[in-house]
PDB file of C-alpha atoms in Angstrom:
ATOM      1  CA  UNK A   1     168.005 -21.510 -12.789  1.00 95.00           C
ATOM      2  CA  UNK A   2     166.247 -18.402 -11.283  1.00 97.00           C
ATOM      3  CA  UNK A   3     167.253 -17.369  -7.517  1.00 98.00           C
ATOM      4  CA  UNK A   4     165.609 -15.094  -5.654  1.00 98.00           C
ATOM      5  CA  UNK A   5     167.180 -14.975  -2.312  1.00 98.00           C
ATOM      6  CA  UNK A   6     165.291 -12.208   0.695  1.00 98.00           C
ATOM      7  CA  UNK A   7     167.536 -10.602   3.324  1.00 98.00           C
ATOM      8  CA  UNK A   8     166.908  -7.868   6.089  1.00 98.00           C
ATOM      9  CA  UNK A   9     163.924  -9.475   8.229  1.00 97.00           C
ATOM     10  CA  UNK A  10     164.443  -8.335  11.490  1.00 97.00           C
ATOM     11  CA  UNK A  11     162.720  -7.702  15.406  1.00 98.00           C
ATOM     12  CA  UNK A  12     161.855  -4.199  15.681  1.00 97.00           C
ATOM     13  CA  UNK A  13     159.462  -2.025  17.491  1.00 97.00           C
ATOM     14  CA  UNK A  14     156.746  -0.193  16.162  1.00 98.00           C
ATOM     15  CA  UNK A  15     157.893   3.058  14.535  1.00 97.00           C
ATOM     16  CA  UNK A  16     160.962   1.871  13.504  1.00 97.00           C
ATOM     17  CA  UNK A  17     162.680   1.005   9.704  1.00 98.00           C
ATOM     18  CA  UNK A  18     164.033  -1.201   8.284  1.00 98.00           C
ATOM     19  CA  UNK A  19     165.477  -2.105   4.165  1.00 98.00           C
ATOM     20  CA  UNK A  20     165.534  -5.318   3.202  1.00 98.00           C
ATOM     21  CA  UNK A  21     167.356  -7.112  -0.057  1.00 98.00           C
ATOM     22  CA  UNK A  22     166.286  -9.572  -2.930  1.00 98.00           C
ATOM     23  CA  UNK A  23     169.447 -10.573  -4.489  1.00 98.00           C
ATOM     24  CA  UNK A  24     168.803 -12.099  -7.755  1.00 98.00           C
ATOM     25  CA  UNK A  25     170.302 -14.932  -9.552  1.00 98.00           C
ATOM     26  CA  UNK A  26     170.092 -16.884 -13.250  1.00 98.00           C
ATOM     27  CA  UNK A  27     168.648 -14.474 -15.333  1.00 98.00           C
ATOM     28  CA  UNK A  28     169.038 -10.876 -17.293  1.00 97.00           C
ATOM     29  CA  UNK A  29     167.758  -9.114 -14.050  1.00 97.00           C
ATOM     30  CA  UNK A  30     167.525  -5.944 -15.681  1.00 94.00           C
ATOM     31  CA  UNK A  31     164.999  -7.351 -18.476  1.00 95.00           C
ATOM     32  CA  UNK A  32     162.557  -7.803 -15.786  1.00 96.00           C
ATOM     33  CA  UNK A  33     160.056  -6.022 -13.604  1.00 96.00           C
ATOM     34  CA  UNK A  34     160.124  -6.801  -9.972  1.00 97.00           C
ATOM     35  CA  UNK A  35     157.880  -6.813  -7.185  1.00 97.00           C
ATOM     36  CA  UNK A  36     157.636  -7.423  -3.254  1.00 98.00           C
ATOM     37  CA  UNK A  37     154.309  -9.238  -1.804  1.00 98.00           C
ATOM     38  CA  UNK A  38     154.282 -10.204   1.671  1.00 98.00           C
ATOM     39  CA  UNK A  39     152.116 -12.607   4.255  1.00 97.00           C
ATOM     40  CA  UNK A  40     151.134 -13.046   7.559  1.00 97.00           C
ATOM     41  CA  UNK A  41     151.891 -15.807   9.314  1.00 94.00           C
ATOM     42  CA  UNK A  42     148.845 -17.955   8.571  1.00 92.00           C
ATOM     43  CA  UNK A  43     147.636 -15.619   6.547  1.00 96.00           C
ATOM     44  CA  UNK A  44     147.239 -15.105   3.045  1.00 97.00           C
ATOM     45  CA  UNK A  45     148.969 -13.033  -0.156  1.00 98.00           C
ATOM     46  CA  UNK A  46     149.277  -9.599  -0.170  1.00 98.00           C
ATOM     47  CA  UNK A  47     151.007  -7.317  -2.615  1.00 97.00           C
ATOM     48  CA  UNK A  48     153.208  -4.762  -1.796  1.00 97.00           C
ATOM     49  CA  UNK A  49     154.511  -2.913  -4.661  1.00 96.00           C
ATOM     50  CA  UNK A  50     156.159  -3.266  -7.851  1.00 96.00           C
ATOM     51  CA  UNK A  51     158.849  -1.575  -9.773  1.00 95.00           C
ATOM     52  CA  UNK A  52     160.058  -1.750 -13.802  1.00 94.00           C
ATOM     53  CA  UNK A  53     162.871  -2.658 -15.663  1.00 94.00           C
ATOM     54  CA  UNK A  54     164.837   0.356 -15.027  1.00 93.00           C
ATOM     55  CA  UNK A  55     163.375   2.119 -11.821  1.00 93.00           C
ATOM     56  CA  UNK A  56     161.792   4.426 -13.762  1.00 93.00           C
ATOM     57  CA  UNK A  57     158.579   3.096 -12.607  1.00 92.00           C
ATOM     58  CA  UNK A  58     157.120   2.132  -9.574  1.00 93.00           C
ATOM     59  CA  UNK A  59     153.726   1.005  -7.835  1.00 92.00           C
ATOM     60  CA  UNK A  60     152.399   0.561  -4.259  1.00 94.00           C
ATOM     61  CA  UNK A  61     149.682  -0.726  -2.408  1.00 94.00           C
ATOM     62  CA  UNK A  62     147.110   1.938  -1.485  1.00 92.00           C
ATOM     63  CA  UNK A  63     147.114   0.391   2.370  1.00 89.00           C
ATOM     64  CA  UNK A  64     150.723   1.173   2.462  1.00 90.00           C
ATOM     65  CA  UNK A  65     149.837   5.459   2.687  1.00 79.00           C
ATOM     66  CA  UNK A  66     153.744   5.895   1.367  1.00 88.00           C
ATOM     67  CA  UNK A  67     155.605   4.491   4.003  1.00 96.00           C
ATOM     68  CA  UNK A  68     157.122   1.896   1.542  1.00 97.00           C
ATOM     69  CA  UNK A  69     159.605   2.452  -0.710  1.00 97.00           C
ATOM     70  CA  UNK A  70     160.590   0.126  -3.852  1.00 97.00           C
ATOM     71  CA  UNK A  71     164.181   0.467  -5.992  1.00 97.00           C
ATOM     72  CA  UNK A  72     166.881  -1.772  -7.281  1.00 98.00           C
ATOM     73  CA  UNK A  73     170.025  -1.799  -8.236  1.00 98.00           C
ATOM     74  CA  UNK A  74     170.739  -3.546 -11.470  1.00 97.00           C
ATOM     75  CA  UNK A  75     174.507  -3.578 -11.589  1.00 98.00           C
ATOM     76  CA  UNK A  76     174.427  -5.861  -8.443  1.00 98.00           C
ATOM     77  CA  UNK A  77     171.347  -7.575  -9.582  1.00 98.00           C
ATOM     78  CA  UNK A  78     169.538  -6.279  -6.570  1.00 98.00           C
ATOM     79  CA  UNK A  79     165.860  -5.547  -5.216  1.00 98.00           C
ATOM     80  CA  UNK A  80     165.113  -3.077  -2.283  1.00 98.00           C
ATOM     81  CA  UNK A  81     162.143  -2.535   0.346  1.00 98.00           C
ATOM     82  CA  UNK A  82     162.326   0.635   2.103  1.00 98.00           C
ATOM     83  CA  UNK A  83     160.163   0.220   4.910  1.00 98.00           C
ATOM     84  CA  UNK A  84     159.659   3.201   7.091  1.00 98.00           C
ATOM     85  CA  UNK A  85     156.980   3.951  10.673  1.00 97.00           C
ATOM     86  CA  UNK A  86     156.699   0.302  10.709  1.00 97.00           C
ATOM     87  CA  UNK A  87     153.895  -0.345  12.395  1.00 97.00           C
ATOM     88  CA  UNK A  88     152.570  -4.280  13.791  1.00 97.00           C
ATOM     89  CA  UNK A  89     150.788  -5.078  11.336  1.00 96.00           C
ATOM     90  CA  UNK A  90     153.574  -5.391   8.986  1.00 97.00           C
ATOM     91  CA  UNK A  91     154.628  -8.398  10.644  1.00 98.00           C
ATOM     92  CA  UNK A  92     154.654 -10.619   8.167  1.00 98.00           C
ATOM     93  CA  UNK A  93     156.839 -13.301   5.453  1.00 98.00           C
ATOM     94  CA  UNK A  94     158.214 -10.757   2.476  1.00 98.00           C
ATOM     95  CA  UNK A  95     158.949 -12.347  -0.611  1.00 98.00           C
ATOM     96  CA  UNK A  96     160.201 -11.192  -3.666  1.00 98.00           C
ATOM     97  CA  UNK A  97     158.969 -12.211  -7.458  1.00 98.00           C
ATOM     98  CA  UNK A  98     159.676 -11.925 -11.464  1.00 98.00           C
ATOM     99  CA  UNK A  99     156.976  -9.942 -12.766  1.00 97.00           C
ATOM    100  CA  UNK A 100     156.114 -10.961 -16.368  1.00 95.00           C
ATOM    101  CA  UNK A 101     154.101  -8.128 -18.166  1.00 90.00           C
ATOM    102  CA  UNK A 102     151.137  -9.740 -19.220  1.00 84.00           C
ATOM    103  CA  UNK A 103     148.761  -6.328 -19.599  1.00 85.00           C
ATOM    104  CA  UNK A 104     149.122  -2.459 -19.989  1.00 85.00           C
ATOM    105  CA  UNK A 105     146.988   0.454 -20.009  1.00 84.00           C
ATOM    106  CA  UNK A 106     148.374   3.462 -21.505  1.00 83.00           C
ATOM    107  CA  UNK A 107     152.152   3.694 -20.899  1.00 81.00           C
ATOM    108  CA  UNK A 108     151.375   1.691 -17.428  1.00 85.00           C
ATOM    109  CA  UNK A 109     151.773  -2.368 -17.418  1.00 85.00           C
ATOM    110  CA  UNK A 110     151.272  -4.951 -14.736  1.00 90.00           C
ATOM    111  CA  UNK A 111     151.966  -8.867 -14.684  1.00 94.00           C
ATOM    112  CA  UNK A 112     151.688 -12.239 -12.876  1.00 97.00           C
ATOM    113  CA  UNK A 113     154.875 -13.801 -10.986  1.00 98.00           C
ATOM    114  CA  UNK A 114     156.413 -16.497 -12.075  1.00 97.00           C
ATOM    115  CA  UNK A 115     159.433 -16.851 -10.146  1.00 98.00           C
ATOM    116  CA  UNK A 116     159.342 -15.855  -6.309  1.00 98.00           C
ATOM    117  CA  UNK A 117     162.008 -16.419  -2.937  1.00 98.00           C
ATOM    118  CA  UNK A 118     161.542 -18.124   0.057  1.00 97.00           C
ATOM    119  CA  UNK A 119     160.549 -14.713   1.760  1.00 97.00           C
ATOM    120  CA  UNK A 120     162.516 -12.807   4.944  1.00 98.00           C
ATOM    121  CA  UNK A 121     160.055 -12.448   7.939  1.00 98.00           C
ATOM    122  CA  UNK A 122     159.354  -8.523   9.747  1.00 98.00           C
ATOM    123  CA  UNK A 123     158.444  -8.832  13.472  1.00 98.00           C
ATOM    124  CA  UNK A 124     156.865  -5.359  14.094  1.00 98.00           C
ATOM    125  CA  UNK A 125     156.236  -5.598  18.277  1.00 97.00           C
ATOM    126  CA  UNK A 126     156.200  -3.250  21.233  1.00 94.00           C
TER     127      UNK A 126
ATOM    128  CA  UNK B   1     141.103  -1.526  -6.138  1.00 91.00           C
ATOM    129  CA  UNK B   2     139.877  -4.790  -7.229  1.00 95.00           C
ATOM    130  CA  UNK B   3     139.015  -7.321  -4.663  1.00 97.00           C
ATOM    131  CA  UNK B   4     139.359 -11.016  -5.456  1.00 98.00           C
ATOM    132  CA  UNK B   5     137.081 -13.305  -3.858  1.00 98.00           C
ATOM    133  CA  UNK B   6     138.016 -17.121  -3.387  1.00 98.00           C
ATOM    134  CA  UNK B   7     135.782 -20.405  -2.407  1.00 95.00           C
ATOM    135  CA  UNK B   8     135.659 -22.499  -0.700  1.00 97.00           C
ATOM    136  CA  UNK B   9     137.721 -21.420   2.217  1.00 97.00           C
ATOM    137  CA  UNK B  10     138.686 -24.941   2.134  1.00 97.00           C
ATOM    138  CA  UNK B  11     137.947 -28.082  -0.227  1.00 97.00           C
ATOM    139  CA  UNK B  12     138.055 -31.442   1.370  1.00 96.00           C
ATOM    140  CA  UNK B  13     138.984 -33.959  -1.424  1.00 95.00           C
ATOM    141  CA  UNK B  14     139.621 -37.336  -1.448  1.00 95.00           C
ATOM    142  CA  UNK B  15     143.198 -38.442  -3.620  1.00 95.00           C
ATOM    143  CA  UNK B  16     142.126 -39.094  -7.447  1.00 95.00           C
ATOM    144  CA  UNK B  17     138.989 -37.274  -6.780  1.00 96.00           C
ATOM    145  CA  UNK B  18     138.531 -33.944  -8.841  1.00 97.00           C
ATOM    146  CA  UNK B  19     138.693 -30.527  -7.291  1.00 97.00           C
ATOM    147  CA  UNK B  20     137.234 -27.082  -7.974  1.00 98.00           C
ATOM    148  CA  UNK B  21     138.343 -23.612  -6.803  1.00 98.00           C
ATOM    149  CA  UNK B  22     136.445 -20.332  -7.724  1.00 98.00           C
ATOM    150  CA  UNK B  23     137.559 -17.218  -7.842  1.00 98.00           C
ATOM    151  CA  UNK B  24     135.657 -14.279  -8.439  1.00 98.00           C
ATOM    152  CA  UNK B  25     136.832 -10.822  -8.918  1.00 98.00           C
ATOM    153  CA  UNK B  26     134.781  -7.560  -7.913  1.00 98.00           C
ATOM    154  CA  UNK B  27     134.991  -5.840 -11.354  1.00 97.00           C
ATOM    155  CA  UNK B  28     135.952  -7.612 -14.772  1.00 97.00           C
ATOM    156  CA  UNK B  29     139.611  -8.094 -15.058  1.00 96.00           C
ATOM    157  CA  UNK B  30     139.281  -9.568 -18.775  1.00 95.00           C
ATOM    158  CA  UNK B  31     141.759 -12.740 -18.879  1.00 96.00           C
ATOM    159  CA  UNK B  32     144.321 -11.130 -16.730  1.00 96.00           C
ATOM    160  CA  UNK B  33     144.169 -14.022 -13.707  1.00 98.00           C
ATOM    161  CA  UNK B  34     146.562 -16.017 -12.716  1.00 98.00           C
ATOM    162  CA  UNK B  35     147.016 -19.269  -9.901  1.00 98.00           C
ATOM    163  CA  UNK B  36     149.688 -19.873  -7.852  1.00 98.00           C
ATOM    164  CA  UNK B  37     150.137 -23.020  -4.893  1.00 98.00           C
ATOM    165  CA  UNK B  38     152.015 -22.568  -1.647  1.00 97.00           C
ATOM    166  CA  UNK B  39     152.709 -25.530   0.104  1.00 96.00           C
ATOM    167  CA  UNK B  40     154.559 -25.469   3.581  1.00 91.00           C
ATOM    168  CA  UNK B  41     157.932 -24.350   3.276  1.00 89.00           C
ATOM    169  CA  UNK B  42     158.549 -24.456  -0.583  1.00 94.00           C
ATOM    170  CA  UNK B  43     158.372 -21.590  -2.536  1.00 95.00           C
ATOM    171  CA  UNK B  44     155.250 -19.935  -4.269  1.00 97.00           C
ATOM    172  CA  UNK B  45     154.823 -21.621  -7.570  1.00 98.00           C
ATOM    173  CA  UNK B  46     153.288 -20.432 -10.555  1.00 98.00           C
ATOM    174  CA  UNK B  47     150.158 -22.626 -11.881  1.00 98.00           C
ATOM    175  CA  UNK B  48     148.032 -20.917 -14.534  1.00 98.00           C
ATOM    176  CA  UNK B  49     148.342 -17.043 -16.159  1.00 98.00           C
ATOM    177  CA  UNK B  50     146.259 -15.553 -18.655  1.00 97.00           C
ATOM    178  CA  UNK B  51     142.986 -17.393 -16.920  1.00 98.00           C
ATOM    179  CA  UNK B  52     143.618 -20.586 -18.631  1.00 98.00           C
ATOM    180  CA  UNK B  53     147.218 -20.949 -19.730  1.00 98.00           C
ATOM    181  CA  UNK B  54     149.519 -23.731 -17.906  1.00 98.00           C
ATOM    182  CA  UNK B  55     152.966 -22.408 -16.660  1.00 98.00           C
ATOM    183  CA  UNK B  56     155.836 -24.340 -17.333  1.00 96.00           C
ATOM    184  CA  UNK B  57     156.312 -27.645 -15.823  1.00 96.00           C
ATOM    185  CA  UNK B  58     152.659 -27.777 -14.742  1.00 98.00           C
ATOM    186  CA  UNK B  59     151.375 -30.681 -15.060  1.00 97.00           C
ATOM    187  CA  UNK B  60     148.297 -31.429 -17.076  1.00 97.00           C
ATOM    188  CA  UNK B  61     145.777 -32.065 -14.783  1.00 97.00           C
ATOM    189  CA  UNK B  62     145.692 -28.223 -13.489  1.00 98.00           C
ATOM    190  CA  UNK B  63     143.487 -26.529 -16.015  1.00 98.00           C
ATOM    191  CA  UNK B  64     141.734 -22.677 -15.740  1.00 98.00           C
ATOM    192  CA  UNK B  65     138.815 -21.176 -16.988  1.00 98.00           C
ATOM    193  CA  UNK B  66     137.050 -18.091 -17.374  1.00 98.00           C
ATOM    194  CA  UNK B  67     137.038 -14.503 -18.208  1.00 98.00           C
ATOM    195  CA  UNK B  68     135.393 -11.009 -16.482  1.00 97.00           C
ATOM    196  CA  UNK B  69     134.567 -11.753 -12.947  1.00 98.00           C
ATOM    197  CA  UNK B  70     134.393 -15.663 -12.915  1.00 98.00           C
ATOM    198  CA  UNK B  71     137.531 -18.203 -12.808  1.00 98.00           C
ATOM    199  CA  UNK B  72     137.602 -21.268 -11.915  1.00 98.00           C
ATOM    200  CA  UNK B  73     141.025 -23.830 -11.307  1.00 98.00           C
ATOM    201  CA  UNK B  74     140.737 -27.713 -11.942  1.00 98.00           C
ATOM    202  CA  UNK B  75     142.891 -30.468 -10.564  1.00 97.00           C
ATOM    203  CA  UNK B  76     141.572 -33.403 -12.599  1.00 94.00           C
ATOM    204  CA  UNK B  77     142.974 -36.011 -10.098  1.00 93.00           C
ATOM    205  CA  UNK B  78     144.555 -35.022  -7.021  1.00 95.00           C
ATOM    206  CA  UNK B  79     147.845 -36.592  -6.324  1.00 95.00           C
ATOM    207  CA  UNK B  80     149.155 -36.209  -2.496  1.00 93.00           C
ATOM    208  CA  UNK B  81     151.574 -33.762  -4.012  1.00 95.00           C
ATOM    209  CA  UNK B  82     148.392 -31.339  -4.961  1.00 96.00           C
ATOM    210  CA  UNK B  83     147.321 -30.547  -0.918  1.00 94.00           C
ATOM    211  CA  UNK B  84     148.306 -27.331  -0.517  1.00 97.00           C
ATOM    212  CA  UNK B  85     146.821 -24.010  -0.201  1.00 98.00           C
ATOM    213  CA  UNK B  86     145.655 -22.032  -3.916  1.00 98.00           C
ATOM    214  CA  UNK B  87     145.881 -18.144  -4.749  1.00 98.00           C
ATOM    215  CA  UNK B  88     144.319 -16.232  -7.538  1.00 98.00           C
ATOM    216  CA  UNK B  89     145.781 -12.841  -8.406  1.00 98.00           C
ATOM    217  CA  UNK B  90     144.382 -10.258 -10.887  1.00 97.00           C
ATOM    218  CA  UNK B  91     146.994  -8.362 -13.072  1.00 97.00           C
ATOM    219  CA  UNK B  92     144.114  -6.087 -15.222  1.00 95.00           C
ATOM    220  CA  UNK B  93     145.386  -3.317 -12.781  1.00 93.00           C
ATOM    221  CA  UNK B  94     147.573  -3.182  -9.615  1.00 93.00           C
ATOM    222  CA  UNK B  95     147.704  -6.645  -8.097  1.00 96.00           C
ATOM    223  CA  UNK B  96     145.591  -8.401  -5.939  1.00 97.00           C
ATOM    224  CA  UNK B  97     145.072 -12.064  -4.836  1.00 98.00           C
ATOM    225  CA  UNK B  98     142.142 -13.764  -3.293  1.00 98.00           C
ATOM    226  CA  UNK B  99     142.172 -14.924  -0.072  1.00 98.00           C
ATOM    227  CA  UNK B 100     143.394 -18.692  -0.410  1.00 98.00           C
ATOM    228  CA  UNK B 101     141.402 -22.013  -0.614  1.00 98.00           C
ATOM    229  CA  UNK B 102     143.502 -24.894   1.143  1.00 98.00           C
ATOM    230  CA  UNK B 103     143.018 -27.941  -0.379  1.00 97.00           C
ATOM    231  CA  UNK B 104     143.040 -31.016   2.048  1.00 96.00           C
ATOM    232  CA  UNK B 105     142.888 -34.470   2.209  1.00 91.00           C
ATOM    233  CA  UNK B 106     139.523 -35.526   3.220  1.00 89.00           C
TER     234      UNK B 106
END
């Protein structure tokens, strides 16, 4: 059975940083893309960024302006968030999720999400 | 970026009654669309990919439909299990969802 289980939500103040986990569980981890999408509370889906197979490759939201940061460690089956000049808005549910390639363009590809966690919530407040 | 647009905000629906979502996204995204339903405090679950193609386990009254801009998602019947809030995401580029339409129990 797939696991996806979130770690590293935390209270912190605006500017701060914080890295959270997605430790993964029940399949070849390293055949699959990953991704992070988070939500508001009471608010809807919003995707983060996404990373391949192997690292090599990595995407983030546009909103973001680089303060993210997306890797993993596949010897210990492992997803990270690098989240940096957190700012309150980022308050919000992050979940991780299997990416399953469904299109590519060029040497880029991109996917739905078929397996997800439970999420680990960010409190960004002053 | 594409933007994903999703109606109603919320669908009132009687149980056994038939429901339908739309989802429309700003530029075409061919058949790259998939559903997903959240319900409070389960996990996201997987409903449709590929505009129109059931995920595992999903049961056969879900059904999707369209390509380009247009999509819609079916429940034939609801069953109380069905009440929960829908997503659609486009993967024809870097991801986006729609805003949500909570189905509830009218």
């Amino acid at each position: 059975e797939v696991q996806l289980v979130e770690s590293g939500g935390a209270v912190l103040r605006p500017g701060g940083s914080l890295r959270l986990s997605c430790a993964a569980s029940g399949f070849n981890f390293d055949d699959y893309g990953m991704t992070w999408v988070r939500q508001a509370p009471g608010k809807g889906l919003e995707w983060v960024s996404a990373i391949n197979w192997n690292g090599v490759s990595t995407g983030h939201a546009d909103s973001l302006k680089g303060r993210f940061t997306i890797s993993r460690d596949n010897a210990k089956n492992s997803l990270y968030l690098q989240m940096n000049s957190l700012r309150v808005e980022d308050t919000a549910f992050y979940h991780c999720a299997r990416v399953i390639l469904g299109h590519c363009d060029g040497d880029t590809c991109w996917g739905y999400f078929d397996s997800w966690g439970q999420g680990t919530l960010v409190t960004v407040s002053s | 970026e594409i933007v994903m647009t999703q109606s109603p905000a919320t669908l009132s629906v009687s149980p056994g009654e038939r429901a339908t979502l739309s989802c429309r996204a700003s530029q075409s995204v061919s058949n790259n669309l998939a559903w997903y339903q959240q319900k409070p405090g389960q996990v996201l679950r997987l409903l449709i990919y590929g505009a129109s193609t059931r995920a595992t386990g999903i049961p056969a009254r879900f059904s999707g439909s369209g390509s380009g801009t247009e999509f819609t998602l079916t429940i034939s019947s609801l069953q109380s299990e069905d009440f929960a809030v829908y997503y659609c995401q486009q993967y024809n580029n870097w991801p986006s969802f729609g805003g949500g339409t909570k189905v509830e129990i009218k």
